[in-house]
PDB file of C-alpha atoms in Angstrom:
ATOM      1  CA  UNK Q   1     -38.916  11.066 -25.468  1.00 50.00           C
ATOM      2  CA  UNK Q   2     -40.742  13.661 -23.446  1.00 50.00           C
ATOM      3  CA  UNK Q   3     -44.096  11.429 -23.616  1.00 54.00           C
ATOM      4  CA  UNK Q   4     -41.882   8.128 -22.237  1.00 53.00           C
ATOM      5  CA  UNK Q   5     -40.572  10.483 -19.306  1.00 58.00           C
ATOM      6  CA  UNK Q   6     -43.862  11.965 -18.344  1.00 58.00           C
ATOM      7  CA  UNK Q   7     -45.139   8.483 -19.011  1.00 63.00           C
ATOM      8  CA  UNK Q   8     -42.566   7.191 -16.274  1.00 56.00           C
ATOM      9  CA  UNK Q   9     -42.875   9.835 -14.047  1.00 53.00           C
ATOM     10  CA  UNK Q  10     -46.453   9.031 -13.326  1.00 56.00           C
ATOM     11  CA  UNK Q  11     -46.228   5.223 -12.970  1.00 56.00           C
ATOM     12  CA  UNK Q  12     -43.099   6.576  -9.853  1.00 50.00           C
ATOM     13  CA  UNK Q  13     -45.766   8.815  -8.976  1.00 52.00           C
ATOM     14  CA  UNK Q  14     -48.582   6.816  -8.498  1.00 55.00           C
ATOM     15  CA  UNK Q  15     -46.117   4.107  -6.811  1.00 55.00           C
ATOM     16  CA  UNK Q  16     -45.605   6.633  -4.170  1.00 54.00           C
ATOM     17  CA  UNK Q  17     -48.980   7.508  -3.536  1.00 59.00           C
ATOM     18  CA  UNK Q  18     -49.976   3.745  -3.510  1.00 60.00           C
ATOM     19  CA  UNK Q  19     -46.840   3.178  -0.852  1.00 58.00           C
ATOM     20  CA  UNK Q  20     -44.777   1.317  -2.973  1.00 58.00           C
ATOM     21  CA  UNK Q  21     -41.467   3.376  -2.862  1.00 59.00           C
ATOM     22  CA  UNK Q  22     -38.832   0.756  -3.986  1.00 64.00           C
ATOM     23  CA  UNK Q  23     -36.220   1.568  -6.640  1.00 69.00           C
ATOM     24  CA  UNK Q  24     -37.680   4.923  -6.356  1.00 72.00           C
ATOM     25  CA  UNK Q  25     -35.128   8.025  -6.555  1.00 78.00           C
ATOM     26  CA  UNK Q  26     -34.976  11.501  -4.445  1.00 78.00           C
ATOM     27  CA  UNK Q  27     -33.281  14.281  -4.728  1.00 82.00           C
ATOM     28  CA  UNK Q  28     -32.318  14.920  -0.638  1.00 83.00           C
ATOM     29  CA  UNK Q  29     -29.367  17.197   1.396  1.00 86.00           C
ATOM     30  CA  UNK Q  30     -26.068  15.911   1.696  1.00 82.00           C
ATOM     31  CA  UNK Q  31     -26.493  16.200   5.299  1.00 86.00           C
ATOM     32  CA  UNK Q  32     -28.995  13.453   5.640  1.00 82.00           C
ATOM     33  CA  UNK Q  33     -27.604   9.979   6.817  1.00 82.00           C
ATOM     34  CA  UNK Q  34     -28.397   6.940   4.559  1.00 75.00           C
ATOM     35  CA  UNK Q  35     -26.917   3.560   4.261  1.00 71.00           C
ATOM     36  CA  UNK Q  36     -24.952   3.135   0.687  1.00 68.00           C
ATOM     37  CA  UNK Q  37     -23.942   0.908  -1.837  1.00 65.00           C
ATOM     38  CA  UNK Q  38     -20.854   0.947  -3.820  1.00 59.00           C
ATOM     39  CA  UNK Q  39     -19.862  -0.643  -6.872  1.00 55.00           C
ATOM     40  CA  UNK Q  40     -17.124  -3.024  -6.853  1.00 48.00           C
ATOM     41  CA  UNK Q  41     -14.178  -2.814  -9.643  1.00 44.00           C
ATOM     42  CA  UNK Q  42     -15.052   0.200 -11.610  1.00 45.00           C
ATOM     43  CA  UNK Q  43     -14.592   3.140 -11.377  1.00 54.00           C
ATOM     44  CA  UNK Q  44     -13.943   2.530  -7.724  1.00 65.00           C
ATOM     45  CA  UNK Q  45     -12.403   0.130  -5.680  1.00 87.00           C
ATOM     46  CA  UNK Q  46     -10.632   1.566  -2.938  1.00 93.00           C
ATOM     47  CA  UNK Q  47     -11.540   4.482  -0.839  1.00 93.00           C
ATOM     48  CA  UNK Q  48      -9.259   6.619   1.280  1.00 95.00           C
ATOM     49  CA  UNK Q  49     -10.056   8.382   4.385  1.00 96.00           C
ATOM     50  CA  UNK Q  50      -7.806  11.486   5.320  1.00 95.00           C
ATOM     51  CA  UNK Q  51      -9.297  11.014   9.167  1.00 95.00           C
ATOM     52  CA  UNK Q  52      -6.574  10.094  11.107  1.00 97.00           C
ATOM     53  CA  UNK Q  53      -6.690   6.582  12.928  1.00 96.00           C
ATOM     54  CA  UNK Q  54      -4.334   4.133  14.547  1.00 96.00           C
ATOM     55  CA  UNK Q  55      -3.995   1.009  12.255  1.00 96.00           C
ATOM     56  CA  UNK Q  56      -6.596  -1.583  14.024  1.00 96.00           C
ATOM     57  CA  UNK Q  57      -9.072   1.628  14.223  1.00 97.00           C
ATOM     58  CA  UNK Q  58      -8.689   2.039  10.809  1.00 97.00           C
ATOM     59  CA  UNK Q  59      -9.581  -1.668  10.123  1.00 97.00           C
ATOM     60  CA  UNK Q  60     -12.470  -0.991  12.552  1.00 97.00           C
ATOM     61  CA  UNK Q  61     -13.573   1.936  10.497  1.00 96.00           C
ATOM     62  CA  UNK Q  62     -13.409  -0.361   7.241  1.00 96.00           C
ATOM     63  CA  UNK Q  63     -15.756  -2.672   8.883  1.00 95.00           C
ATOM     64  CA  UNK Q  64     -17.776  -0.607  10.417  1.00 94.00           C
ATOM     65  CA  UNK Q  65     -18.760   1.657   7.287  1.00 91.00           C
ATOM     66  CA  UNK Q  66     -19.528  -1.965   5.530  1.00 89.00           C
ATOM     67  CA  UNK Q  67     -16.010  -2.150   3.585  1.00 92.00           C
ATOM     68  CA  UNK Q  68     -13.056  -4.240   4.088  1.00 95.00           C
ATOM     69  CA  UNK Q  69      -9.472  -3.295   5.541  1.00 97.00           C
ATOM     70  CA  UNK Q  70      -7.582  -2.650   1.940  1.00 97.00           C
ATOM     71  CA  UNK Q  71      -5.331  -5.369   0.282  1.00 97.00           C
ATOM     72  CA  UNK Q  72      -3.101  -4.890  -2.424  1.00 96.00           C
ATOM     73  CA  UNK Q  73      -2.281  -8.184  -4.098  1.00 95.00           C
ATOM     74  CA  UNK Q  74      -0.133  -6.957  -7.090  1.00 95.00           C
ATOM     75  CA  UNK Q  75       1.381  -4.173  -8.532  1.00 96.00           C
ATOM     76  CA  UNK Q  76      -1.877  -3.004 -10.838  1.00 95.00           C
ATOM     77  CA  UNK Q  77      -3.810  -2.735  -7.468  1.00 95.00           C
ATOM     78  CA  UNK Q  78      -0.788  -1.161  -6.012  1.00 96.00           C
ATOM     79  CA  UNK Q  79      -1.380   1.805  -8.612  1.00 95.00           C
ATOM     80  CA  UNK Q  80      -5.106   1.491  -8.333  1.00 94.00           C
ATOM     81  CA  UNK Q  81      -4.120   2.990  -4.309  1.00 95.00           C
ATOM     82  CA  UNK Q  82      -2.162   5.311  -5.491  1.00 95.00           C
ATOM     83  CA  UNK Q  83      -4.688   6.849  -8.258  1.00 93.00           C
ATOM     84  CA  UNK Q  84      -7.372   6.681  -4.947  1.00 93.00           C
ATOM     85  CA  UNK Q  85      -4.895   8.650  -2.668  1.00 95.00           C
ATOM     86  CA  UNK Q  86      -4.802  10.774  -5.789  1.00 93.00           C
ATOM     87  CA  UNK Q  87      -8.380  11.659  -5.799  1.00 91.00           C
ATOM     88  CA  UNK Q  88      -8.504  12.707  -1.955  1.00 92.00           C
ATOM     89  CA  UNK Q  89      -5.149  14.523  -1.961  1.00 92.00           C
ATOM     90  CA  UNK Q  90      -4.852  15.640  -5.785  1.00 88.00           C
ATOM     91  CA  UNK Q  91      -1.297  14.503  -5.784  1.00 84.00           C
ATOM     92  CA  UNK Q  92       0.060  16.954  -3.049  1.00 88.00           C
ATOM     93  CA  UNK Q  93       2.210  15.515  -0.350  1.00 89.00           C
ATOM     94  CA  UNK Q  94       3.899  17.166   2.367  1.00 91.00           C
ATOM     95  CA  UNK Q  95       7.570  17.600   1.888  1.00 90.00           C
ATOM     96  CA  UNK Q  96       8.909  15.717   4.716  1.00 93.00           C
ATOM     97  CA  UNK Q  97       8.787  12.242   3.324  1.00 92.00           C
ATOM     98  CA  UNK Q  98       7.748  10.196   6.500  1.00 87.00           C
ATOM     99  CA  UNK Q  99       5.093  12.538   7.251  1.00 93.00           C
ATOM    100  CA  UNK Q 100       2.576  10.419   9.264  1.00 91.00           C
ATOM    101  CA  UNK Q 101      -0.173  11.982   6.343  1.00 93.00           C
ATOM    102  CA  UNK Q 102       1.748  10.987   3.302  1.00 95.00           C
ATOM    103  CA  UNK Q 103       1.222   7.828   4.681  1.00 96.00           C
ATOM    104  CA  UNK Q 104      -2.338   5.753   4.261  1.00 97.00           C
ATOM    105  CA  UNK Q 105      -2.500   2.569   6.649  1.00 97.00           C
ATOM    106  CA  UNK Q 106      -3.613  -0.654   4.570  1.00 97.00           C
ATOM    107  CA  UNK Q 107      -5.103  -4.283   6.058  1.00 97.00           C
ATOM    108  CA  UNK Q 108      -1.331  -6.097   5.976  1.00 96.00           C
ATOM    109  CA  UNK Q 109       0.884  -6.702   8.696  1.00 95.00           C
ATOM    110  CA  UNK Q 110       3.922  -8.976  10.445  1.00 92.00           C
ATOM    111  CA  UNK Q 111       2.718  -9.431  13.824  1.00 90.00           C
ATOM    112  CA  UNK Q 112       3.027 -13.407  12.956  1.00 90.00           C
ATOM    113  CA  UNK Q 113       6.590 -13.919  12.223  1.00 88.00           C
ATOM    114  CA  UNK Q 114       8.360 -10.212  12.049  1.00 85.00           C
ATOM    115  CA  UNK Q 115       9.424  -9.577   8.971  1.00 83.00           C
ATOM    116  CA  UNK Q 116       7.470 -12.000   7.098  1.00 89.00           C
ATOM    117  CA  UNK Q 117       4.135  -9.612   6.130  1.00 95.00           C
ATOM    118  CA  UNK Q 118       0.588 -10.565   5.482  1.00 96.00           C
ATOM    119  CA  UNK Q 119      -2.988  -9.247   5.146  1.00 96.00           C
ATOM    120  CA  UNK Q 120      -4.726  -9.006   8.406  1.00 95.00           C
ATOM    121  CA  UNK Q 121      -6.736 -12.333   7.843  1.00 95.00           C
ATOM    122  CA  UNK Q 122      -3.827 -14.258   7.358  1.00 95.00           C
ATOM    123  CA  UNK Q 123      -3.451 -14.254   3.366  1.00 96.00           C
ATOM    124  CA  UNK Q 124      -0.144 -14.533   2.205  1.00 96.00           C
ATOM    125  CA  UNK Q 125       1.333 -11.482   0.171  1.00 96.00           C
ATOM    126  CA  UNK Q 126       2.390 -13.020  -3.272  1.00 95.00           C
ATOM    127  CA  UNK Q 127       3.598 -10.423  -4.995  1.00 96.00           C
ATOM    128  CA  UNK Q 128       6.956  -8.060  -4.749  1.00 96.00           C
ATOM    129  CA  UNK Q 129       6.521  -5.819  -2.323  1.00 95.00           C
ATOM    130  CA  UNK Q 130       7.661  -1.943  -3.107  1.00 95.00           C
ATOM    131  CA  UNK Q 131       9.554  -1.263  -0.313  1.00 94.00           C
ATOM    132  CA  UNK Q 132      10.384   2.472   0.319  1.00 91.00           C
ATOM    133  CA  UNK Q 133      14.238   2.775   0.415  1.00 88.00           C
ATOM    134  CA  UNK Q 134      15.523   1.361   3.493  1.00 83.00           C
ATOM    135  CA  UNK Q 135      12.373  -0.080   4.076  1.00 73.00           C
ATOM    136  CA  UNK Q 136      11.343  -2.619   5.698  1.00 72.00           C
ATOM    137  CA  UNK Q 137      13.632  -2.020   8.513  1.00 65.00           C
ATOM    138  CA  UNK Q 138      11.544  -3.669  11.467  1.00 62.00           C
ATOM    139  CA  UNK Q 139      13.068  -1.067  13.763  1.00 57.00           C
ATOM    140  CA  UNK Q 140      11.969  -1.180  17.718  1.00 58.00           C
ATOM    141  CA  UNK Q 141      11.827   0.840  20.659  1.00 54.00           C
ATOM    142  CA  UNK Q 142      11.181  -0.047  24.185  1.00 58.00           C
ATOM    143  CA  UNK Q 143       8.118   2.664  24.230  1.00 59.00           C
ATOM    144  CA  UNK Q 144       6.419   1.765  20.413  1.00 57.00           C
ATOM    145  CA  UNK Q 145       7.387  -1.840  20.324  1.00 57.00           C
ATOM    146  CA  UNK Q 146       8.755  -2.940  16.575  1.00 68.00           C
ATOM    147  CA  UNK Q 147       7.444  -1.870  13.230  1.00 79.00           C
ATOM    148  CA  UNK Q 148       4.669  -4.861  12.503  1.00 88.00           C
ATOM    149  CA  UNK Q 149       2.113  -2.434  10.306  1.00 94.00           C
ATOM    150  CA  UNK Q 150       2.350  -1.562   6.573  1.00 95.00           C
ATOM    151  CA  UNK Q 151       1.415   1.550   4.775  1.00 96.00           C
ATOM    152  CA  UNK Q 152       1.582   2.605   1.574  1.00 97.00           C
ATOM    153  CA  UNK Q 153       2.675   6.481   0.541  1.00 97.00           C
ATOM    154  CA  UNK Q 154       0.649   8.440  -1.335  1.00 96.00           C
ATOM    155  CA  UNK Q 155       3.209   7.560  -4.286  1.00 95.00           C
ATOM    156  CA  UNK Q 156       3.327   4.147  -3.915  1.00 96.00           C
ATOM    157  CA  UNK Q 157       5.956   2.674  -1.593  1.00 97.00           C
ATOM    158  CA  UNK Q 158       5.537   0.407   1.212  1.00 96.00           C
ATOM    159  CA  UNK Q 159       6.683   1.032   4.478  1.00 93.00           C
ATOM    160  CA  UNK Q 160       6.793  -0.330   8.020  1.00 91.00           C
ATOM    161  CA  UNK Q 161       5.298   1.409  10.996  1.00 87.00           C
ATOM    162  CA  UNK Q 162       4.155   1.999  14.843  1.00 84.00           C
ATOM    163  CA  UNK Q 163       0.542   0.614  14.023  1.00 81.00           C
ATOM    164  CA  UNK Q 164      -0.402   0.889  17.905  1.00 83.00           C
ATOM    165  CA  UNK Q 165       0.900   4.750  18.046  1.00 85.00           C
ATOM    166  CA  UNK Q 166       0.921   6.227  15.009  1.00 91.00           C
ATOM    167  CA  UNK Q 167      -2.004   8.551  13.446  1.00 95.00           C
ATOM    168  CA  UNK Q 168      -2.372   8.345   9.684  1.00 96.00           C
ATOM    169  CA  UNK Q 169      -5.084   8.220   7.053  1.00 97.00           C
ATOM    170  CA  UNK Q 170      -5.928   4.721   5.718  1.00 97.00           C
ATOM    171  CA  UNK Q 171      -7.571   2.527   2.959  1.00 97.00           C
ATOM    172  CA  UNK Q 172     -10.731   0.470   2.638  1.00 96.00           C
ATOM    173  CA  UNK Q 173     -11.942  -1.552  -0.337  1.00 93.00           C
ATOM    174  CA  UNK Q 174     -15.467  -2.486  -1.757  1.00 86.00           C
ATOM    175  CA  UNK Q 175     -14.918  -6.093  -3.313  1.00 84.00           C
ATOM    176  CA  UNK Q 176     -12.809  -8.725  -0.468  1.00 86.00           C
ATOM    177  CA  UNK Q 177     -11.332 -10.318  -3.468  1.00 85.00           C
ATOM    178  CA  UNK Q 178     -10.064  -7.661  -4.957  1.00 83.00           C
ATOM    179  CA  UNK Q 179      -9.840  -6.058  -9.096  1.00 84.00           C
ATOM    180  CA  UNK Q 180     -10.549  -8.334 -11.747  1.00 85.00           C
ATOM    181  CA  UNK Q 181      -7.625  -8.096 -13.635  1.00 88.00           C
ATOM    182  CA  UNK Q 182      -7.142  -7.879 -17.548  1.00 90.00           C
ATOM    183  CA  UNK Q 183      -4.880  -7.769 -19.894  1.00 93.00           C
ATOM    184  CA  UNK Q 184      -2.954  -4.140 -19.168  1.00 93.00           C
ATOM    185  CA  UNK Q 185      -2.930  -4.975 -15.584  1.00 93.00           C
ATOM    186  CA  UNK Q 186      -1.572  -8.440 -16.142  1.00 94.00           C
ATOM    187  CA  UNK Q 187       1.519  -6.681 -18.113  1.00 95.00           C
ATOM    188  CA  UNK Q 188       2.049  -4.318 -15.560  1.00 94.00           C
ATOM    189  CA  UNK Q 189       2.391  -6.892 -12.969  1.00 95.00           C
ATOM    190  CA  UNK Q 190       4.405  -9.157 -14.906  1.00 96.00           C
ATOM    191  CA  UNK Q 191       6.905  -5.846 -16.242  1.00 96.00           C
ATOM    192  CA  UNK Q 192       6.883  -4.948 -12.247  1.00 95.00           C
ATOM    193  CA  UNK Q 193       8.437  -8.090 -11.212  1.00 96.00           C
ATOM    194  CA  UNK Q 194      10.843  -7.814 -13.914  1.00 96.00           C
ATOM    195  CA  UNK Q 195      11.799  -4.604 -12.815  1.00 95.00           C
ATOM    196  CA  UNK Q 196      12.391  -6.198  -9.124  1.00 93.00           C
ATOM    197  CA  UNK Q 197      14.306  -8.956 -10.731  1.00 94.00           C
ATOM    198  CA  UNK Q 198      16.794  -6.785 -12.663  1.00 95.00           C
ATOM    199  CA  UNK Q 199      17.171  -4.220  -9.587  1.00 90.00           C
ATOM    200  CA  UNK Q 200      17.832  -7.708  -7.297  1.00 89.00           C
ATOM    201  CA  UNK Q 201      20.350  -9.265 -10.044  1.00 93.00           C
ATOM    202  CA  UNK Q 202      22.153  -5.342 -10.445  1.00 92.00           C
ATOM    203  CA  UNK Q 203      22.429  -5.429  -6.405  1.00 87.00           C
ATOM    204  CA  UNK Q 204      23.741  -8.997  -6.379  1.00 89.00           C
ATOM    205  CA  UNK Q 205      26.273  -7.830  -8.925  1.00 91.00           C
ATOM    206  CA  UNK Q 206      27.459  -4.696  -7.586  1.00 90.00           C
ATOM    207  CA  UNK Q 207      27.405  -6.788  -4.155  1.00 89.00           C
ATOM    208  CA  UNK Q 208      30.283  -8.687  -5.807  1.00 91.00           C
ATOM    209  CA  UNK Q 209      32.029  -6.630  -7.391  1.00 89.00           C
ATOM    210  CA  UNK Q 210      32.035  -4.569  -4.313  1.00 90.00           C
ATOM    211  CA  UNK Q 211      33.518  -7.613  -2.112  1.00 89.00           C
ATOM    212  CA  UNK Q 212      35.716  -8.859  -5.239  1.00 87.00           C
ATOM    213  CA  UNK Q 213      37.388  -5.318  -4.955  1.00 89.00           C
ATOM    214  CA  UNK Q 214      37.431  -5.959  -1.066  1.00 90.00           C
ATOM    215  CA  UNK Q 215      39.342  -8.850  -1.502  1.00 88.00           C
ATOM    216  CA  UNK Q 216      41.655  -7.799  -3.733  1.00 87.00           C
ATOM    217  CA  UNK Q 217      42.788  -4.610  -2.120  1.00 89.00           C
ATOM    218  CA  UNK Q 218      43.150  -7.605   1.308  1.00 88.00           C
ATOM    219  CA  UNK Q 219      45.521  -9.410  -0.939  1.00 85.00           C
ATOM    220  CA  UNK Q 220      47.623  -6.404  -2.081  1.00 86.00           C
ATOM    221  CA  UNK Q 221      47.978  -5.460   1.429  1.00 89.00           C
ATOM    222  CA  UNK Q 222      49.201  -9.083   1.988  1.00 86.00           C
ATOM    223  CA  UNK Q 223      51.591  -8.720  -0.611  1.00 84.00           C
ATOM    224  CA  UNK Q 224      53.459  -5.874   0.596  1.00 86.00           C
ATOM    225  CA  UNK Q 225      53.389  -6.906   4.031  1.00 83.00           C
ATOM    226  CA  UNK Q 226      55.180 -10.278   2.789  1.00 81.00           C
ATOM    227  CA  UNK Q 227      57.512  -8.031   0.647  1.00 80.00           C
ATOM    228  CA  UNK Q 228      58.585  -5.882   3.373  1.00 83.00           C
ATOM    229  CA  UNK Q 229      59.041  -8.876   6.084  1.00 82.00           C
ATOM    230  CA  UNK Q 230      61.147 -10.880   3.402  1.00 77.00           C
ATOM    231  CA  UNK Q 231      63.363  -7.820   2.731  1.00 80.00           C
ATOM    232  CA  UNK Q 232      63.862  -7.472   6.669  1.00 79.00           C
ATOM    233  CA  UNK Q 233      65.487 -10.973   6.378  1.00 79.00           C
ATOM    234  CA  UNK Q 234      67.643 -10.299   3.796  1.00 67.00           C
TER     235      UNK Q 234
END
């Protein structure tokens, strides 16, 4: 082993001297400025900066640095984010919920048709979205305009936001077409929309019972209004 190292070292060595320095390693200070690669899919794919930025800086940045304004296409890339916001921010958030920096700015948005979100190129979001509670409410002011920009918390929900005023950290990505996604990921999708189905079907229900109990209280009212004019007339 030792002989096949020394063995190797001289062959880099004698590269070097001869000028031929590709694939060659260095040992150098973190201070130093060098362009980068990164992997796509594993063990890496997104890559959150805590800087703060408006939402089209933050797509600026992406670009700038070589990556891509983040997408998240499903639910197992939804949790990929959230283990990445993780890794910066060791799962502390601040305690205020819509603090602007438990917040992380990501490429979608509904400047089309308001209300109707997509990623910033124009590709359709296909999977349910997980909305913070409330969320998305689209509000506007005459000062910030309406909510058209998406970001997702560092625990996972969605929300609308000022993109044009608002200072928060954001998300960039290595590979444009996202994870490749096996078998575990393809459950957890598939259980997530489940999940959204159930929670839709339990609001639809409680929706009617809710207006079924509405009604019914309306036509006992009825009732003794009827009661009471008929025993005037007697």
């Amino acid at each position: 082993s030792s002989g096949i190292n020394a063995e190797y070292g001289a062959r880099i060595f004698r590269k070097i001297r001869e000028g031929e320095t590709s694939g060659v390693w260095d040992d150098t200070f973190k201070s130093k400025l060098h362009p980068f690669i990164c992997k796509f899919n594993i063990p890496v794919h997104y890559i959150v900066f805590p800087e703060l930025k408006k939402w089209h800086e933050a797509k600026a940045d992406c670009e700038r640095r070589g990556f891509y304004f983040a997408k998240i296409r499903n639910k197992a890339e939804n949790d990929l984010l959230v283990e990445a916001i993780n890794r910066v921010y060791d799962g502390v958030r601040h305690d205020k919920k819509f603090h602007h920096e438990n917040w992380i700015w990501i490429g979608a948005t509904d400047l089309k048709a308001s209300g109707d979100f997509e990623f910033y190129d124009g590709e359709p979001i296909k999977f349910s979205i997980p909305w913070a509670k409330n969320q998305h409410d689209n509000k506007k002011t005459k000062k910030q305009g309406s909510q058209d920009y998406a970001a997702v918390s560092r625990w996972g929900e969605w929300d609308d936001s000022y993109g044009n005023d608002w200072n928060r950290p954001y998300a960039c990505q290595c590979n444009p077409h996202g994870v490749a996604i096996d078998r575990e990921m393809e459950e957890a999708n598939a259980a997530w929309e489940r999940e959204v189905l159930r929670r839709n079907e339990l609001k639809d229900r409680l929706k009617k019972e809710k207006e079924t109990k509405k009604n019914m209280k309306k036509e006992a009212r009825q009732a003794k209004k009827k009661a009471r004019q008929e025993r005037k007339q007697k």
